[in-house]
Coordinates of C-alpha atoms in Angstrom, one line a residue:
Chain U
X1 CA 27.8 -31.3 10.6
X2 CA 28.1 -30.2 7.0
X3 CA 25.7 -32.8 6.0
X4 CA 23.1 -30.7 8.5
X5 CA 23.8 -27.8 7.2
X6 CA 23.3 -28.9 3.4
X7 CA 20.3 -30.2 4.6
X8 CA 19.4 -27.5 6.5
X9 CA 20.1 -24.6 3.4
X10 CA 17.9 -27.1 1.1
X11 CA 14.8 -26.6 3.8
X12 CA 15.1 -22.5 4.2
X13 CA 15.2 -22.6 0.7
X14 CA 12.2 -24.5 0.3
X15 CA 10.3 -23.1 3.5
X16 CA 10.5 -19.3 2.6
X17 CA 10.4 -20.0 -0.8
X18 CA 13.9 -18.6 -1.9
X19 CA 13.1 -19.0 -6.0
X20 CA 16.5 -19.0 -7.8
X21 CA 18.4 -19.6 -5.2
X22 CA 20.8 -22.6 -4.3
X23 CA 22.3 -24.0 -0.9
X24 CA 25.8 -23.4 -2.5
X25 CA 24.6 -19.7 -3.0
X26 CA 24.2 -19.0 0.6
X27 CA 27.2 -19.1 3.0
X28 CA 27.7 -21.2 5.8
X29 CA 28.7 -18.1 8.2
X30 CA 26.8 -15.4 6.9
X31 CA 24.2 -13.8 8.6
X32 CA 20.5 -14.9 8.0
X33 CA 18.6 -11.8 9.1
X34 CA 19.3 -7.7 7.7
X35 CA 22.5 -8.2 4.8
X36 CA 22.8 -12.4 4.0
X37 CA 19.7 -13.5 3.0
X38 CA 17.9 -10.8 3.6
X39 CA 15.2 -12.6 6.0
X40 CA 12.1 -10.2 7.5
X41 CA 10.1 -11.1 10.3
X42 CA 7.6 -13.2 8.8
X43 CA 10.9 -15.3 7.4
X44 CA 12.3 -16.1 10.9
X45 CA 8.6 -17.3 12.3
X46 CA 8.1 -19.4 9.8
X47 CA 11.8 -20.8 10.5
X48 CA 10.6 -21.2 14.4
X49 CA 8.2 -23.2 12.6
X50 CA 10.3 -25.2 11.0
X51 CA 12.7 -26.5 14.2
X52 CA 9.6 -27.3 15.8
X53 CA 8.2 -29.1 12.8
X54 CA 11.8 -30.8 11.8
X55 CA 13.5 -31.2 14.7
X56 CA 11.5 -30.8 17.6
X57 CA 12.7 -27.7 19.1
X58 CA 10.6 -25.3 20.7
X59 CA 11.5 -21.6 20.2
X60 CA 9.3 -19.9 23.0
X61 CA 10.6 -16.6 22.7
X62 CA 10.7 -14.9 19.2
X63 CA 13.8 -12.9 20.4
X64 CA 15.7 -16.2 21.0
X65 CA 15.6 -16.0 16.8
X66 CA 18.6 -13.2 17.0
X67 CA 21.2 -15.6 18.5
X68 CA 19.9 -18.9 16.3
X69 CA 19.5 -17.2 13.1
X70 CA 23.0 -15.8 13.3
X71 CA 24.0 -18.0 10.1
X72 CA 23.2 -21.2 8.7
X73 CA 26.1 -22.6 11.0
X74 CA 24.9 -21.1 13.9
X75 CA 21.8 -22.8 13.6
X76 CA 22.6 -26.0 12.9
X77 CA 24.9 -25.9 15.4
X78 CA 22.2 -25.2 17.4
X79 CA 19.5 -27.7 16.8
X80 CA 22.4 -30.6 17.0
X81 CA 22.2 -29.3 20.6
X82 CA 18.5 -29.1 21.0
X83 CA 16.6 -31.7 18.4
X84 CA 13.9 -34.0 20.2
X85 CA 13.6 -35.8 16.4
Chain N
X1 CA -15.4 15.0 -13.4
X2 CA -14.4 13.9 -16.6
X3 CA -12.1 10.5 -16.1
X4 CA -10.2 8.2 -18.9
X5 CA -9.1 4.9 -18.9
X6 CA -5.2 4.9 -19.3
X7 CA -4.8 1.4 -19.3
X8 CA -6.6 -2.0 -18.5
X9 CA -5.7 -5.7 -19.1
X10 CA -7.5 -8.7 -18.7
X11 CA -5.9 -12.4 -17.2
X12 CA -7.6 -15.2 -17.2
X13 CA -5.4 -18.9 -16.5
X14 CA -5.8 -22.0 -16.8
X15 CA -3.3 -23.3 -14.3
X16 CA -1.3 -22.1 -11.3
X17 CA 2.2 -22.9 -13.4
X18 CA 1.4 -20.2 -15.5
X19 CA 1.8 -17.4 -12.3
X20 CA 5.9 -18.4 -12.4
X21 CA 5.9 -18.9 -16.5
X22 CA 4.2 -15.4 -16.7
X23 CA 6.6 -13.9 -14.2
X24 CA 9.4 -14.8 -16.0
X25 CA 8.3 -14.1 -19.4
X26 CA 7.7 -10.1 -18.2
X27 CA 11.3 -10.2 -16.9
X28 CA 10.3 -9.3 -13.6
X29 CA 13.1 -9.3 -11.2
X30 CA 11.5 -9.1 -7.7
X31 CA 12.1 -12.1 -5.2
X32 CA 9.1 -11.3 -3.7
X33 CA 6.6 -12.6 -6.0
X34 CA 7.6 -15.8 -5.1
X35 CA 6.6 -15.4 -1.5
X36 CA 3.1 -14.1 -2.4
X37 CA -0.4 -16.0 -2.2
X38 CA -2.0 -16.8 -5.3
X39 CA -4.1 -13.9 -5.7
X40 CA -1.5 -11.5 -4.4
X41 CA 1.0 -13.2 -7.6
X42 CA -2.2 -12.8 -10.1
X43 CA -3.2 -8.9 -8.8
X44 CA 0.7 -8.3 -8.8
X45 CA 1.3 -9.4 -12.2
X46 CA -1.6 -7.9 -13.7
X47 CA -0.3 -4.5 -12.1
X48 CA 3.4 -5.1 -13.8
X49 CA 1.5 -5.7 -17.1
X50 CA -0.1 -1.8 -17.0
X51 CA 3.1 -0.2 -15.3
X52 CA 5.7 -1.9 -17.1
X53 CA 6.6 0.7 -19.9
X54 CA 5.9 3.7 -17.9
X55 CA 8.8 6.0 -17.8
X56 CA 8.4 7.1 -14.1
X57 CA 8.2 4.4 -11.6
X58 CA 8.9 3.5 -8.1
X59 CA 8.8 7.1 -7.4
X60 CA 6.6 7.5 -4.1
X61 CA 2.9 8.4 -5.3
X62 CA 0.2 9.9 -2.9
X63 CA -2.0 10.4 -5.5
X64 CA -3.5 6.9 -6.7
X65 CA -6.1 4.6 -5.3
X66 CA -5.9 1.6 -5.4
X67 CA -9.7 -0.3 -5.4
X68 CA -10.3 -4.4 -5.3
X69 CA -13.1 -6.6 -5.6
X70 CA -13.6 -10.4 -5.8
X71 CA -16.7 -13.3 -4.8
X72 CA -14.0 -15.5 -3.2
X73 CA -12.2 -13.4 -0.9
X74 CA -8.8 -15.3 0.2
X75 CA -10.5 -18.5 0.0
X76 CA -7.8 -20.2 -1.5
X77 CA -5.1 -19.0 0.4
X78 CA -7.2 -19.8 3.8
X79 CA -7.6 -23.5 2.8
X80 CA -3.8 -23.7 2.8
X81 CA -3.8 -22.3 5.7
X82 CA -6.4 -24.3 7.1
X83 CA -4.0 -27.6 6.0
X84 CA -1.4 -26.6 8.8
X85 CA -3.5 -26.4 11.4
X86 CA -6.0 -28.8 11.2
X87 CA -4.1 -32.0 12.2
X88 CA -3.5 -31.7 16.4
X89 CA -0.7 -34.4 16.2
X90 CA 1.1 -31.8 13.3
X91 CA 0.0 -28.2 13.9
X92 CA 2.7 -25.9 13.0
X93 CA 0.5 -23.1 11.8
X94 CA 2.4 -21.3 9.1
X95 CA 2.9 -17.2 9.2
X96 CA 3.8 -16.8 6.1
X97 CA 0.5 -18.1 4.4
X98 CA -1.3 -17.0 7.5
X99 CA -0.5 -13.2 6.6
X100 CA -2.2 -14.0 2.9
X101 CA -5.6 -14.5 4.6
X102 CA -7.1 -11.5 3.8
X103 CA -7.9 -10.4 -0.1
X104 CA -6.5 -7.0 0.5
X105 CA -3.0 -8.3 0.5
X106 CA -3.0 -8.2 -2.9
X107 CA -3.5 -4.2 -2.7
X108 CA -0.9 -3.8 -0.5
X109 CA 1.6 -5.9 -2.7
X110 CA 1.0 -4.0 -5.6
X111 CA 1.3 -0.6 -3.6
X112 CA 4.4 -1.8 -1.9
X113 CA 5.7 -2.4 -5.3
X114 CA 4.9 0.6 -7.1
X115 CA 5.8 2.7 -3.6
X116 CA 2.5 4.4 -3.6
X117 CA 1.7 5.3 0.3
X118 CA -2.4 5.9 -0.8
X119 CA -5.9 4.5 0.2
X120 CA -6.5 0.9 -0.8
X121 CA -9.7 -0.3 -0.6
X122 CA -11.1 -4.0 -1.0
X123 CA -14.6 -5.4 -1.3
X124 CA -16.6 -8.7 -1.5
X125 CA -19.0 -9.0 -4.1
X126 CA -21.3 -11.7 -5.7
X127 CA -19.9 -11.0 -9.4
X128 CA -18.0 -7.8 -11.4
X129 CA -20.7 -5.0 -10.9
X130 CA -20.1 -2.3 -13.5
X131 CA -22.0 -0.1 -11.7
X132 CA -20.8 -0.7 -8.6
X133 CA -17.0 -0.6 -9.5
X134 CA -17.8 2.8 -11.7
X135 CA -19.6 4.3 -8.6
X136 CA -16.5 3.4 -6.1
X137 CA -13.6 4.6 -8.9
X138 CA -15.6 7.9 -9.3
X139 CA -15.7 8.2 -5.4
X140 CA -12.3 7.9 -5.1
X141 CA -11.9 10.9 -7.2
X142 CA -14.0 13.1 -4.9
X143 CA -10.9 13.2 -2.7
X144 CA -9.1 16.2 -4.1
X145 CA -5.8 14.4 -3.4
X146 CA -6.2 11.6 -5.8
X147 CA -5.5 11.4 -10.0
X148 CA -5.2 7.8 -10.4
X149 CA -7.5 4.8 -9.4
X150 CA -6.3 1.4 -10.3
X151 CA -9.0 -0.9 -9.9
X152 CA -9.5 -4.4 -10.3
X153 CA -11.7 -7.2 -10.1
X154 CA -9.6 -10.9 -9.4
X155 CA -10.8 -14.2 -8.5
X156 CA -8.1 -16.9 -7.2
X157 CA -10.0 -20.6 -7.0
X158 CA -9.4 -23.8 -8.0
X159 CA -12.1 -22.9 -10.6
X160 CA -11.4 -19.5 -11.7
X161 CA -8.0 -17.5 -12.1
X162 CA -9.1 -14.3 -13.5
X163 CA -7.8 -10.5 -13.1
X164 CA -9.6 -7.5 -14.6
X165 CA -7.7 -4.7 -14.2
X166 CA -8.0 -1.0 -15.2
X167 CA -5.9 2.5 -14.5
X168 CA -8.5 5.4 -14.6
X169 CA -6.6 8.4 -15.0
X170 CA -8.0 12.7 -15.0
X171 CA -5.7 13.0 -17.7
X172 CA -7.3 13.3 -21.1
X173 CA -7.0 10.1 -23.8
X174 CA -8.9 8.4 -26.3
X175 CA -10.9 6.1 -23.6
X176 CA -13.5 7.8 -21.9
X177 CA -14.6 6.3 -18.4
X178 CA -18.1 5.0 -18.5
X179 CA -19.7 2.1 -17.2
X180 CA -20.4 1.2 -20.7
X181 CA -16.8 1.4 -21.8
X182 CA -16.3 -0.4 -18.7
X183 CA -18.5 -3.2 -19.7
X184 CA -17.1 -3.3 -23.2
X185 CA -13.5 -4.2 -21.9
X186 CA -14.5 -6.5 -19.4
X187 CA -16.3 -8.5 -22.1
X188 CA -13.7 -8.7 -24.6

């Protein structure tokens, strides 16, 4: 699990093109969307993107974003659940 | 209407490294940049450039247009695009270069920026026409509402990396607005 979730901080932060920052610098349980990381709505397609790219997961509803994005945690969490690849 | 040229700078790079080295060399601090499209981080820069020693910024403006033109529109940004769509067996069409595919974005970056909540206007032309640019800034300024224009002309291809940028301002300084003055700064 914590070797998904390194792995999953180093492609957010290569995805949405977080400059300066490090997987270190972004907590495990905080959120992704609003306070954390600050994410806007362009930030969490291109995420849907990237568990359909990466792991095979199709998010069909944006709005299922809310509950996956809660943290980086959260989401890995979730495509160990889900991933086709 | 008599109209002066506050401010104007002229870009032109070599290479797409120097839109980060630049970036960090004005001691920007706006995570933002780094999300932008080519032309958007070349327009935006350019705009930092003329704004960065005013006294009074990020106050909300009404009263500045803000005018592009360019021969390539988002060219560049729609062939990255273009690369995550056109494989069927790997088409994940990205939103966050989709959104760049349209020149204007780099208008709304800079006035998004700068907070000003103003007309922004963007057109494609064959090349930089002084006339044409002088005869859109001044038509601007028939809107009783407006005391700025900021206008530019910015190319973004593999070719060319050029930004021409100038603030034309009703209050009096040593620059008078002209097409020939115009013409004399773009050439320089």
């Amino acid at each position: 699990m914590e070797h998904l979730i390194l792995r999953l901080k180093e492609e957010i932060i290569e995805v949405l093109n977080l400059e300066d920052i490090k997987p270190e610098d972004i907590d495990d349980n905080a959120p992704l969307i609003g306070d954390g990381l600050g994410l806007d709505s362009i930030d969490v397609l291109e995420l849907i993107v990237l568990l359909g790219k990466n792991y095979g997961i199709n998010v069909k509803e944006a709005s299922q974003g809310r509950e996956i994005f809660q943290s980086v945690r959260v989401m890995a969490e979730y495509i160990r659940a889900n991933r086709t690849k | 209407m008599e109209l002066f040229i506050k401010k104007h700078c002229h870009l032109s790079l070599k290479s797409r490294s120097e839109l980060p080295e630049m970036y960090r060399a004005l001691r920007i601090d706006y995570p933002k940049f780094f999300k932008m499209d080519n032309l958007s981080k070349l327009g935006f820069l350019a705009s930092e450039i003329l704004f960065k020693d005013e006294t009074v910024r990020f106050t909300p403006r009404e009263d500045i247009a803000l005018i592009g033109f360019n021969s390539s529109s988002s060219l560049d940004t729609d062939r990255n695009y273009q690369a995550t769509i056109r494989d069927a067996d790997n088409y994940f069409p990205s939103p966050s270069v989709f959104v760049y595919t349209l020149p204007n974005m780099v208008a709304g970056e800079i006035a998004i920026r700068n907070r000003f909540y103003c007309e922004t206007f963007f057109y494609i032309c064959e090349n930089f026409d002084v006339g044409e640019t002088a005869n859109k800034i001044r038509l601007s300024f028939t809107d009783s509402v407006i005391r700025s224009v900021l206008a530019f002309w910015i190319e973004y291809t593999e070719e060319t990396k050029e930004v021409f940028m100038i603030w034309v301002d009703k209050e009096k300084n040593k620059l008078p607005f002209s097409e020939e003055q115009l013409s004399i700064l773009y050439n320089k």
